Coordinates of C-alpha atoms (C1' of nucleotides) in Angstrom, one line a residue:
Chain U
X1 CA 0.0 0.0 0.0
X2 CA 1.5 3.2 -1.1
X3 CA 1.9 5.9 1.5
X4 CA -0.6 8.7 1.0
X5 CA 0.7 12.2 0.1
X6 CA -0.4 13.2 3.6
X7 CA 2.0 10.7 5.2
X8 CA 4.8 11.7 2.9
X9 CA 4.5 15.3 3.9
X10 CA 4.0 14.7 7.6
X11 CA 6.4 16.6 9.8
X12 CA 7.2 19.3 7.3
X13 CA 3.7 20.2 6.1
X14 CA 4.3 23.8 7.1
X15 CA 7.1 24.1 4.6
X16 CA 5.3 22.0 2.0
X17 CA 2.4 24.5 2.2
X18 CA 4.8 27.4 1.5
X19 CA 6.3 25.5 -1.4
X20 CA 2.9 24.9 -2.9
X21 CA 2.0 28.5 -2.3
X22 CA 5.1 29.7 -4.2
X23 CA 4.3 27.4 -7.1
X24 CA 0.8 28.8 -7.2
X25 CA 2.1 32.4 -7.0
X26 CA 4.5 31.7 -9.8
X27 CA 1.6 30.7 -12.0
X28 CA -1.1 33.2 -11.2
X29 CA 0.3 36.0 -9.0
X30 CA 0.3 36.7 -5.3
X31 CA -3.2 37.7 -4.7
X32 CA -4.9 34.8 -6.4
X33 CA -3.6 32.5 -3.7
X34 CA -6.1 29.8 -2.7
X35 CA -5.9 27.8 0.5
X36 CA -8.2 25.2 -1.0
X37 CA -6.0 24.9 -4.1
X38 CA -2.9 24.5 -1.9
X39 CA -4.8 21.8 0.0
X40 CA -5.7 20.0 -3.2
X41 CA -2.0 20.1 -4.4
X42 CA -0.9 18.5 -1.1
X43 CA -3.7 16.0 -0.8
X44 CA -5.2 17.6 2.3
X45 CA -8.2 19.7 3.0
X46 CA -8.1 23.5 3.3
X47 CA -8.9 23.8 7.0
X48 CA -5.9 21.6 7.8
X49 CA -3.7 24.5 6.8
X50 CA -5.1 26.4 9.8
X51 CA -3.0 24.1 12.0
X52 CA 0.1 25.7 10.5
X53 CA -0.9 29.2 9.8
X54 CA -3.5 31.2 11.7
X55 CA -5.1 32.4 8.5
X56 CA -4.4 33.4 5.0
X57 CA -2.6 36.6 6.1
X58 CA -0.2 34.6 8.4
X59 CA 0.7 32.4 5.4
X60 CA 1.3 35.5 3.3
X61 CA 3.5 36.9 6.1
X62 CA 5.6 33.7 6.1
X63 CA 6.0 34.0 2.3
X64 CA 7.0 37.7 2.6
X65 CA 9.6 36.8 5.2
X66 CA 11.0 34.1 3.0
X67 CA 11.1 36.4 0.0
X68 CA 12.9 39.1 2.0
X69 CA 15.5 36.5 3.2
X70 CA 16.0 35.3 -0.4
X71 CA 16.4 38.9 -1.6
X72 CA 18.7 39.8 1.3
X73 CA 20.9 36.7 0.7
X74 CA 21.5 37.8 -2.9
X75 CA 22.1 41.4 -1.9
X76 CA 24.7 40.4 0.7
X77 CA 26.3 37.8 -1.6
X78 CA 26.7 40.3 -4.3
X79 CA 28.2 42.8 -2.0
X80 CA 30.7 40.2 -0.8
X81 CA 31.9 39.5 -4.3
X82 CA 34.2 42.5 -3.9
X83 CA 35.3 42.4 -0.3
X84 CA 38.5 44.3 -0.5
X85 CA 39.3 47.8 0.4
X86 CA 39.3 50.1 -2.6
X87 CA 36.4 48.0 -4.2
X88 CA 33.7 50.1 -2.6
X89 CA 32.3 51.2 -6.0
X90 CA 32.3 47.7 -7.4
X91 CA 30.5 46.6 -4.3
X92 CA 27.8 49.2 -4.8
X93 CA 27.4 48.3 -8.4
X94 CA 27.3 44.6 -7.7
X95 CA 24.4 45.1 -5.3
X96 CA 22.6 47.2 -7.8
X97 CA 23.0 44.6 -10.6
X98 CA 21.9 41.8 -8.1
X99 CA 18.8 43.8 -7.3
X100 CA 17.5 43.7 -10.8
X101 CA 18.7 40.1 -11.4
X102 CA 16.9 38.8 -8.3
X103 CA 13.7 40.6 -9.4
X104 CA 13.9 39.1 -12.9
X105 CA 14.5 35.6 -11.3
X106 CA 11.6 36.0 -8.9
X107 CA 9.2 38.6 -10.3
X108 CA 6.3 37.5 -8.1
X109 CA 8.4 37.5 -4.9
X110 CA 9.6 41.0 -5.9
X111 CA 6.0 42.2 -6.4
X112 CA 5.0 40.5 -3.2
X113 CA 7.4 42.5 -1.0
X114 CA 7.9 45.7 -3.0
X115 CA 4.7 46.0 -5.1
X116 CA 1.1 46.9 -4.3
X117 CA 0.0 45.5 -1.0
X118 CA -2.0 42.4 -1.3
X119 CA -5.7 43.4 -0.9
X120 CA -6.7 43.3 2.7
X121 CA -3.3 42.3 3.9
X122 CA -1.8 44.5 6.6
X123 CA 1.9 43.6 7.0
X124 CA 3.0 43.1 10.6
X125 CA 5.9 45.5 10.7
X126 CA 7.3 44.2 14.0
X127 CA 7.9 40.9 12.4
X128 CA 9.1 42.2 9.0
X129 CA 11.4 45.1 10.0
X130 CA 14.4 42.8 10.9
X131 CA 14.4 41.0 7.5
X132 CA 13.7 44.3 5.7
X133 CA 16.6 46.1 7.4
X134 CA 18.9 43.2 6.7
X135 CA 18.0 43.1 3.1
X136 CA 18.6 46.9 2.8
X137 CA 21.8 46.7 4.8
X138 CA 23.9 45.8 1.7
X139 CA 23.0 49.2 0.2
X140 CA 23.2 51.3 3.3
X141 CA 26.5 49.6 4.2
X142 CA 28.0 50.5 0.8
X143 CA 26.8 54.1 1.2
X144 CA 28.2 54.3 4.8
X145 CA 31.6 53.0 3.7
X146 CA 31.8 55.5 0.8
X147 CA 30.8 58.3 3.1
X148 CA 33.4 57.3 5.7
X149 CA 36.0 57.5 2.9
X150 CA 34.9 61.1 2.1
X151 CA 33.5 60.1 -1.3
X152 CA 29.9 61.1 -0.7
X153 CA 28.6 64.6 0.0
X154 CA 25.5 64.2 2.0
X155 CA 24.9 67.9 2.7
X156 CA 22.4 68.4 -0.2
X157 CA 20.4 65.2 0.6
X158 CA 17.0 65.9 2.2
X159 CA 16.5 64.4 5.6
X160 CA 13.5 62.3 6.3
X161 CA 11.1 63.4 9.0
X162 CA 10.9 60.9 11.9
X163 CA 7.2 60.6 12.6
X164 CA 5.7 57.7 14.5
X165 CA 3.3 55.5 12.5
X166 CA 5.6 55.3 9.6
X167 CA 6.8 52.0 8.3
X168 CA 10.4 53.0 9.0
X169 CA 10.0 54.8 12.3
X170 CA 11.7 52.1 14.3
X171 CA 14.6 52.3 11.9
X172 CA 14.9 56.1 11.8
X173 CA 14.3 56.9 15.5
X174 CA 17.6 55.8 16.9
X175 CA 19.6 57.3 13.9
X176 CA 21.6 60.5 14.1
X177 CA 21.6 63.1 11.3
X178 CA 24.3 61.4 9.4
X179 CA 22.7 58.0 9.5
X180 CA 19.4 59.6 8.5
X181 CA 21.1 61.1 5.5
X182 CA 22.6 57.8 4.6
X183 CA 19.1 56.2 4.8
X184 CA 17.7 59.1 2.7
X185 CA 20.2 58.5 0.0
X186 CA 19.6 54.8 0.2
X187 CA 15.8 55.5 -0.3
X188 CA 16.6 57.7 -3.2
X189 CA 18.8 55.1 -4.9
X190 CA 16.3 52.4 -4.0
X191 CA 13.4 54.4 -5.6
X192 CA 15.4 54.7 -8.8
X193 CA 16.2 51.0 -9.2
X194 CA 12.7 50.1 -8.0
X195 CA 11.2 52.4 -10.6
X196 CA 12.9 50.7 -13.4
X197 CA 12.7 47.1 -12.1
X198 CA 9.0 47.3 -11.2
X199 CA 8.1 48.7 -14.6
X200 CA 10.3 46.1 -16.3
X201 CA 8.9 43.1 -14.6
X202 CA 5.3 44.2 -15.1
X203 CA 6.0 44.6 -18.8
X204 CA 5.5 48.4 -18.8
X205 CA 9.0 49.1 -20.3
X206 CA 10.0 48.2 -23.8
X207 CA 13.0 45.8 -24.1
X208 CA 16.4 47.3 -24.1
X209 CA 19.7 45.8 -25.5
X210 CA 21.7 43.5 -23.3
X211 CA 18.8 41.5 -22.0
X212 CA 17.1 44.7 -21.0
X213 CA 20.1 45.8 -18.9
X214 CA 21.1 48.8 -21.0
X215 CA 18.7 51.3 -19.5
X216 CA 19.3 49.9 -16.0
X217 CA 23.1 50.1 -16.3
X218 CA 22.7 53.6 -17.6
X219 CA 20.8 54.4 -14.3
X220 CA 23.5 52.7 -12.2
X221 CA 26.1 54.9 -13.9
X222 CA 23.9 58.0 -13.4
X223 CA 23.7 57.2 -9.6
X224 CA 27.5 56.7 -9.3
X225 CA 28.3 59.9 -11.3
X226 CA 25.8 62.0 -9.3
X227 CA 26.6 60.9 -5.8
X228 CA 30.0 59.2 -5.7
X229 CA 33.1 61.4 -5.9
X230 CA 36.0 59.9 -7.9
X231 CA 39.1 58.5 -6.2
Chain F
X1 CA -44.2 56.7 -3.4
X2 CA -40.6 57.5 -3.6
X3 CA -38.8 56.5 -6.7
X4 CA -36.6 53.5 -6.3
X5 CA -32.8 53.9 -6.6
X6 CA -33.2 51.8 -9.7
X7 CA -35.5 54.4 -11.3
X8 CA -33.3 57.3 -10.2
X9 CA -30.3 55.7 -12.0
X10 CA -32.1 54.6 -15.1
X11 CA -30.4 55.9 -18.2
X12 CA -27.0 56.4 -16.8
X13 CA -26.5 53.2 -14.9
X14 CA -23.3 52.5 -16.8
X15 CA -21.8 55.6 -15.3
X16 CA -23.3 55.0 -11.8
X17 CA -21.7 51.5 -11.8
X18 CA -18.3 53.1 -12.5
X19 CA -18.8 55.6 -9.7
X20 CA -19.8 52.9 -7.2
X21 CA -16.8 50.9 -8.4
X22 CA -14.5 53.9 -7.7
X23 CA -16.0 54.4 -4.2
X24 CA -15.3 50.7 -3.5
X25 CA -11.8 50.9 -4.8
X26 CA -11.1 54.0 -2.7
X27 CA -12.0 52.0 0.4
X28 CA -10.5 48.5 -0.2
X29 CA -8.2 48.7 -3.3
X30 CA -8.6 47.8 -6.9
X31 CA -8.5 44.0 -6.8
X32 CA -11.2 43.6 -4.1
X33 CA -13.8 44.9 -6.4
X34 CA -17.1 43.1 -6.1
X35 CA -19.9 43.2 -8.7
X36 CA -22.4 42.1 -6.1
X37 CA -21.3 44.9 -3.7
X38 CA -21.7 47.4 -6.6
X39 CA -25.2 46.1 -7.2
X40 CA -26.0 46.3 -3.5
X41 CA -24.9 50.0 -3.4
X42 CA -27.0 50.8 -6.5
X43 CA -30.1 48.8 -5.5
X44 CA -29.8 46.4 -8.4
X45 CA -28.7 42.8 -8.6
X46 CA -25.2 41.8 -9.7
X47 CA -26.2 40.1 -13.1
X48 CA -27.8 43.4 -14.2
X49 CA -24.3 44.9 -14.5
X50 CA -23.7 42.5 -17.4
X51 CA -26.0 44.6 -19.4
X52 CA -23.5 47.4 -19.2
X53 CA -20.1 45.5 -19.1
X54 CA -19.4 42.2 -20.6
X55 CA -17.7 41.0 -17.5
X56 CA -15.6 42.1 -14.5
X57 CA -12.6 42.7 -16.8
X58 CA -14.6 45.0 -19.1
X59 CA -15.5 47.1 -16.1
X60 CA -11.9 47.2 -15.0
X61 CA -10.9 48.3 -18.5
X62 CA -13.5 51.1 -18.4
X63 CA -12.0 52.2 -15.0
X64 CA -8.5 52.1 -16.4
X65 CA -9.5 54.2 -19.3
X66 CA -11.1 56.8 -17.0
X67 CA -8.1 56.8 -14.8
X68 CA -5.7 57.4 -17.7
X69 CA -7.9 60.2 -19.0
X70 CA -8.0 61.8 -15.5
X71 CA -4.2 61.4 -15.3
X72 CA -3.7 62.7 -18.8
X73 CA -5.9 65.7 -18.2
X74 CA -3.8 66.8 -15.3
X75 CA -0.6 66.2 -17.1
X76 CA -1.7 68.3 -20.1
X77 CA -3.2 71.0 -17.8
X78 CA 0.1 71.3 -15.9
X79 CA 2.1 71.5 -19.1
X80 CA -0.2 74.3 -20.3
X81 CA 0.4 76.4 -17.2
X82 CA 3.6 77.6 -18.9
X83 CA 2.7 77.9 -22.5
X84 CA 5.2 80.5 -23.6
X85 CA 8.4 80.0 -25.5
X86 CA 11.3 80.0 -23.1
X87 CA 9.3 78.3 -20.5
X88 CA 10.2 74.8 -21.6
X89 CA 11.9 73.9 -18.3
X90 CA 9.0 75.2 -16.2
X91 CA 6.7 73.1 -18.4
X92 CA 8.7 70.0 -17.7
X93 CA 8.9 70.6 -14.0
X94 CA 5.1 71.4 -13.8
X95 CA 4.3 68.1 -15.4
X96 CA 6.7 66.4 -13.0
X97 CA 5.0 68.0 -10.0
X98 CA 1.6 67.2 -11.4
X99 CA 2.5 63.6 -11.7
X100 CA 3.1 63.2 -8.0
X101 CA 0.1 65.3 -7.0
X102 CA -2.3 63.3 -9.1
X103 CA -1.0 60.1 -7.6
X104 CA -1.4 61.5 -4.1
X105 CA -4.9 62.7 -4.9
X106 CA -5.9 59.3 -6.5
X107 CA -3.6 56.6 -5.1
X108 CA -5.8 53.8 -6.1
X109 CA -6.2 55.1 -9.6
X110 CA -2.5 55.4 -9.8
X111 CA -1.9 51.8 -8.7
X112 CA -4.6 50.6 -11.0
X113 CA -2.9 51.9 -14.1
X114 CA 0.8 51.9 -13.1
X115 CA 1.0 49.3 -10.2
X116 CA 0.8 45.5 -10.1
X117 CA -1.6 44.1 -12.6
X118 CA -5.0 43.2 -11.2
X119 CA -4.9 39.4 -10.8
X120 CA -6.2 37.6 -13.8
X121 CA -6.7 40.9 -15.7
X122 CA -5.1 41.1 -19.1
X123 CA -5.3 44.7 -20.3
X124 CA -6.5 45.1 -23.9
X125 CA -3.7 47.2 -25.3
X126 CA -5.5 48.1 -28.5
X127 CA -8.0 50.0 -26.5
X128 CA -5.6 51.4 -23.9
X129 CA -2.7 52.6 -26.1
X130 CA -4.4 55.8 -27.3
X131 CA -5.2 57.0 -23.7
X132 CA -1.7 55.8 -22.5
X133 CA 0.0 57.7 -25.3
X134 CA -2.0 60.8 -24.7
X135 CA -1.2 60.8 -21.0
X136 CA 2.5 60.4 -21.7
X137 CA 2.5 63.0 -24.5
X138 CA 2.9 65.9 -22.0
X139 CA 6.3 64.4 -21.0
X140 CA 7.4 63.3 -24.4
X141 CA 6.3 66.7 -25.8
X142 CA 8.5 68.6 -23.3
X143 CA 11.5 66.4 -24.1
X144 CA 11.0 66.9 -27.9
X145 CA 10.7 70.6 -27.5
X146 CA 13.9 70.8 -25.5
X147 CA 15.7 68.6 -27.9
X148 CA 14.6 70.7 -30.8
X149 CA 16.1 73.7 -28.9
X150 CA 19.4 71.9 -28.7
X151 CA 19.1 71.6 -24.9
X152 CA 19.2 67.8 -24.7
X153 CA 22.0 65.5 -25.8
X154 CA 20.4 62.2 -26.7
X155 CA 23.6 60.5 -27.9
X156 CA 24.3 58.6 -24.7
X157 CA 20.6 57.5 -24.1
X158 CA 20.2 53.8 -24.8
X159 CA 17.7 53.0 -27.6
X160 CA 14.9 50.6 -26.9
X161 CA 14.6 47.4 -29.0
X162 CA 11.5 47.4 -31.1
X163 CA 10.2 43.8 -30.7
X164 CA 6.7 42.8 -31.4
X165 CA 4.7 41.5 -28.5
X166 CA 5.8 44.4 -26.3
X167 CA 3.3 46.7 -24.8
X168 CA 4.7 49.7 -26.6
X169 CA 5.4 48.0 -29.9
X170 CA 2.7 50.0 -31.7
X171 CA 4.2 53.2 -30.3
X172 CA 7.8 52.5 -31.2
X173 CA 7.4 50.8 -34.5
X174 CA 6.7 54.0 -36.6
X175 CA 9.3 56.1 -34.7
X176 CA 12.7 57.0 -36.1
X177 CA 15.9 56.9 -34.0
X178 CA 15.5 60.3 -32.6
X179 CA 11.9 59.7 -31.6
X180 CA 13.0 56.4 -30.0
X181 CA 15.6 58.2 -28.0
X182 CA 13.0 60.7 -26.9
X183 CA 10.8 57.8 -25.8
X184 CA 13.7 56.2 -24.0
X185 CA 14.5 59.3 -22.1
X186 CA 10.8 59.7 -21.2
X187 CA 10.8 56.1 -19.9
X188 CA 13.9 56.8 -17.9
X189 CA 12.4 59.9 -16.3
X190 CA 9.1 58.1 -15.9
X191 CA 10.8 55.3 -14.1
X192 CA 12.4 57.7 -11.7
X193 CA 9.2 59.5 -10.8
X194 CA 7.3 56.3 -10.7
X195 CA 9.8 54.8 -8.4
X196 CA 9.4 57.5 -5.8
X197 CA 5.7 58.0 -6.2
X198 CA 4.8 54.3 -6.1
X199 CA 6.9 53.8 -2.9
X200 CA 5.4 56.9 -1.4
X201 CA 1.7 56.1 -1.9
X202 CA 2.2 52.5 -0.8
X203 CA 3.8 53.8 2.5
X204 CA 7.2 52.4 1.8
X205 CA 9.0 55.7 2.0
X206 CA 9.4 57.7 5.2
X207 CA 7.8 61.2 5.2
X208 CA 10.0 64.0 4.0
X209 CA 9.7 67.8 4.6
X210 CA 7.3 69.9 2.5
X211 CA 4.4 67.4 2.5
X212 CA 6.8 64.7 1.4
X213 CA 7.9 66.7 -1.6
X214 CA 11.5 67.4 -0.6
X215 CA 12.9 64.1 -1.9
X216 CA 10.7 64.3 -5.0
X217 CA 11.8 67.8 -5.8
X218 CA 15.4 66.7 -5.3
X219 CA 14.8 64.1 -8.0
X220 CA 13.2 66.6 -10.4
X221 CA 16.2 68.8 -9.9
X222 CA 18.5 65.8 -10.5
X223 CA 16.7 65.0 -13.7
X224 CA 17.0 68.6 -15.0
X225 CA 20.7 68.9 -14.1
X226 CA 21.6 65.6 -15.7
X227 CA 19.7 65.9 -19.0
X228 CA 18.8 69.5 -19.7
X229 CA 21.6 71.8 -20.8
X230 CA 21.3 75.4 -19.4
X231 CA 20.2 78.3 -21.6
Chain S
dC1 C1' -1.3 -2.3 29.7
dA2 C1' -5.4 0.8 29.9
dG3 C1' -6.8 5.3 29.7
dT4 C1' -6.5 10.0 28.8
dG5 C1' -4.9 14.2 26.5
dT6 C1' -3.3 16.4 22.6
dA7 C1' -2.2 17.3 17.9
dT8 C1' -3.9 16.9 13.4
dA9 C1' -6.8 15.9 10.3
dT10 C1' -11.9 15.8 8.2
dT11 C1' -16.7 17.1 7.7
dT12 C1' -20.1 20.3 7.7
dA13 C1' -21.7 24.9 7.3
dC14 C1' -21.9 29.9 6.3
dA15 C1' -21.3 34.0 3.9
dC16 C1' -19.1 35.5 0.2
dT17 C1' -17.4 35.8 -5.0
dG18 C1' -18.2 35.9 -10.7
dT19 C1' -21.2 34.6 -14.0
dA20 C1' -24.3 31.5 -17.0
dA21 C1' -29.3 30.4 -18.0
dA22 C1' -33.9 31.0 -17.8
dC23 C1' -37.6 34.0 -16.8
dT24 C1' -40.3 38.5 -16.2
dT25 C1' -41.6 42.9 -17.2
dA26 C1' -42.0 47.2 -19.5
dA27 C1' -41.1 50.1 -23.2
dA28 C1' -40.5 50.7 -28.4
dA29 C1' -41.4 49.4 -33.1
dT30 C1' -44.0 47.6 -36.6
Chain A
dA1 C1' -52.6 45.6 -31.3
dT2 C1' -49.1 42.7 -31.7
dT3 C1' -44.4 41.8 -31.8
dT4 C1' -39.7 42.7 -30.7
dT5 C1' -36.2 44.1 -27.7
dA6 C1' -33.9 45.9 -23.7
dA7 C1' -33.1 45.6 -18.9
dG8 C1' -34.1 43.9 -15.1
dT9 C1' -34.9 39.5 -11.8
dT10 C1' -34.4 34.8 -9.9
dT11 C1' -32.1 30.6 -9.8
dA12 C1' -28.1 27.9 -10.0
dC13 C1' -23.1 26.5 -10.1
dA14 C1' -18.5 26.4 -9.0
dG15 C1' -15.3 28.7 -6.6
dT16 C1' -13.3 31.3 -2.2
dG17 C1' -11.9 31.9 3.3
dT18 C1' -12.8 30.3 7.6
dA19 C1' -15.5 29.0 12.0
dA20 C1' -17.3 24.9 14.6
dA21 C1' -17.9 20.3 15.5
dT22 C1' -16.2 15.9 14.9
dA23 C1' -13.1 11.9 14.1
dT24 C1' -8.6 9.7 14.4
dA25 C1' -4.2 8.5 15.7
dC26 C1' -0.2 9.1 18.4
dA27 C1' 2.2 10.2 23.1
dC28 C1' 2.2 10.4 27.7
dT29 C1' 0.7 9.0 32.3
dG30 C1' -1.3 6.2 36.2

DNA sequence: CAGTGTATATTTACACTGTAAACTTAAAAT
DNA sequence: ATTTTAAGTTTACAGTGTAAATATACACTG
């Protein structure tokens, strides 16, 4: 007698549910995620999922955290490709290129964490902030390094207001003026790469030479030229 | 005997359906749009909507077209605030500021036309391309003007590939190299403002001074300094 | 070993969703 | 006056998330 799918999966059903969810998201997008369809794929019924995730939102949160970790891993790995002193610019560029490549590799994960919020889903920031900050630390780290080397002039960068209720309050509150300027520049660079990448993966940009990279590399060069002093 | 809501609406139910849909979208976002809830709000049953829109997608398309027209109206109005010769830079900046302001005024409309695709919705480009091109014409017009005045150097701008199947194929196909470079620069500028605006209205950017405009105006200045030659 | 407790599933049920089909009603056209 | 047509309704079906009650099987305890 062959073991049922249910018995095969026993013990790691929580992970199997996430895997099935990713497969479903890869096919039809993040917001058409069906617990019943996940159950069908795993040979269980939909309410069984409630033993592993409190509700649909909790499952989405688990997926978001996984996505942030996957994204953060790539960001940090790209940064560490150029670990030496004197390679600060290469580090920054590598994280920039990795940003787009990860998004192209996992467009639905990208949209899940950086796109429109899933309807009705309120992200629990307390849970997400650590993985968010880790994933952005590659960029902010590069900026900090370059600033410490005197190669970035932060005086003209607008400072963010530090108002409670904002998504990044817990991140900005303990930061001094310099750190806030670093964050602001990171946000500015992030918004540029996000603009292109989000339009590209949603098919709203025409294709460019070099697997679509020409316009993106133009932007990376623009960022370096505008903000990073030579030498 | 008071006239039923049904009788009140008769004759312009098609418009009333769209209005109810916008109200619903303003409350819960674009993808949680319910035909039955629209019917409830109007005192009709859901299947009656099928007399005005073939299905849910057709209603979404009508909403998208309305949103593009509203957006385009504001873009063109902003451009026309500085109609004189010699005001080309002010025109460009006014369209840039109007871009953000319209998004802040109508965040759900913005996300509907420029954000994640609504799950399962395939936009009919043949219908949408005219209103899309009109709404982008304020920006492309400003760039063309400035280029004609010798104030933009397009040589370094990457040219888009013109491949069928892309969203903008019908727009790029008849354009010559110069027009394609204008489009490419427009896409680049668009991706920058879209990056900031989309992050801002989804609450992923911290607030900045001047009603959040400080970082955005910094970007508009960056665009002008990088691409527009003085005089 | 017997019995109990707990974890994990299922079944059932409810309130939603889009939409297809058949039916009713009222106005317009011949 | 009769027929046609438009624009509603009711009914029905297949799907959704999820709450509540129920069944089952394993682990621990007396």
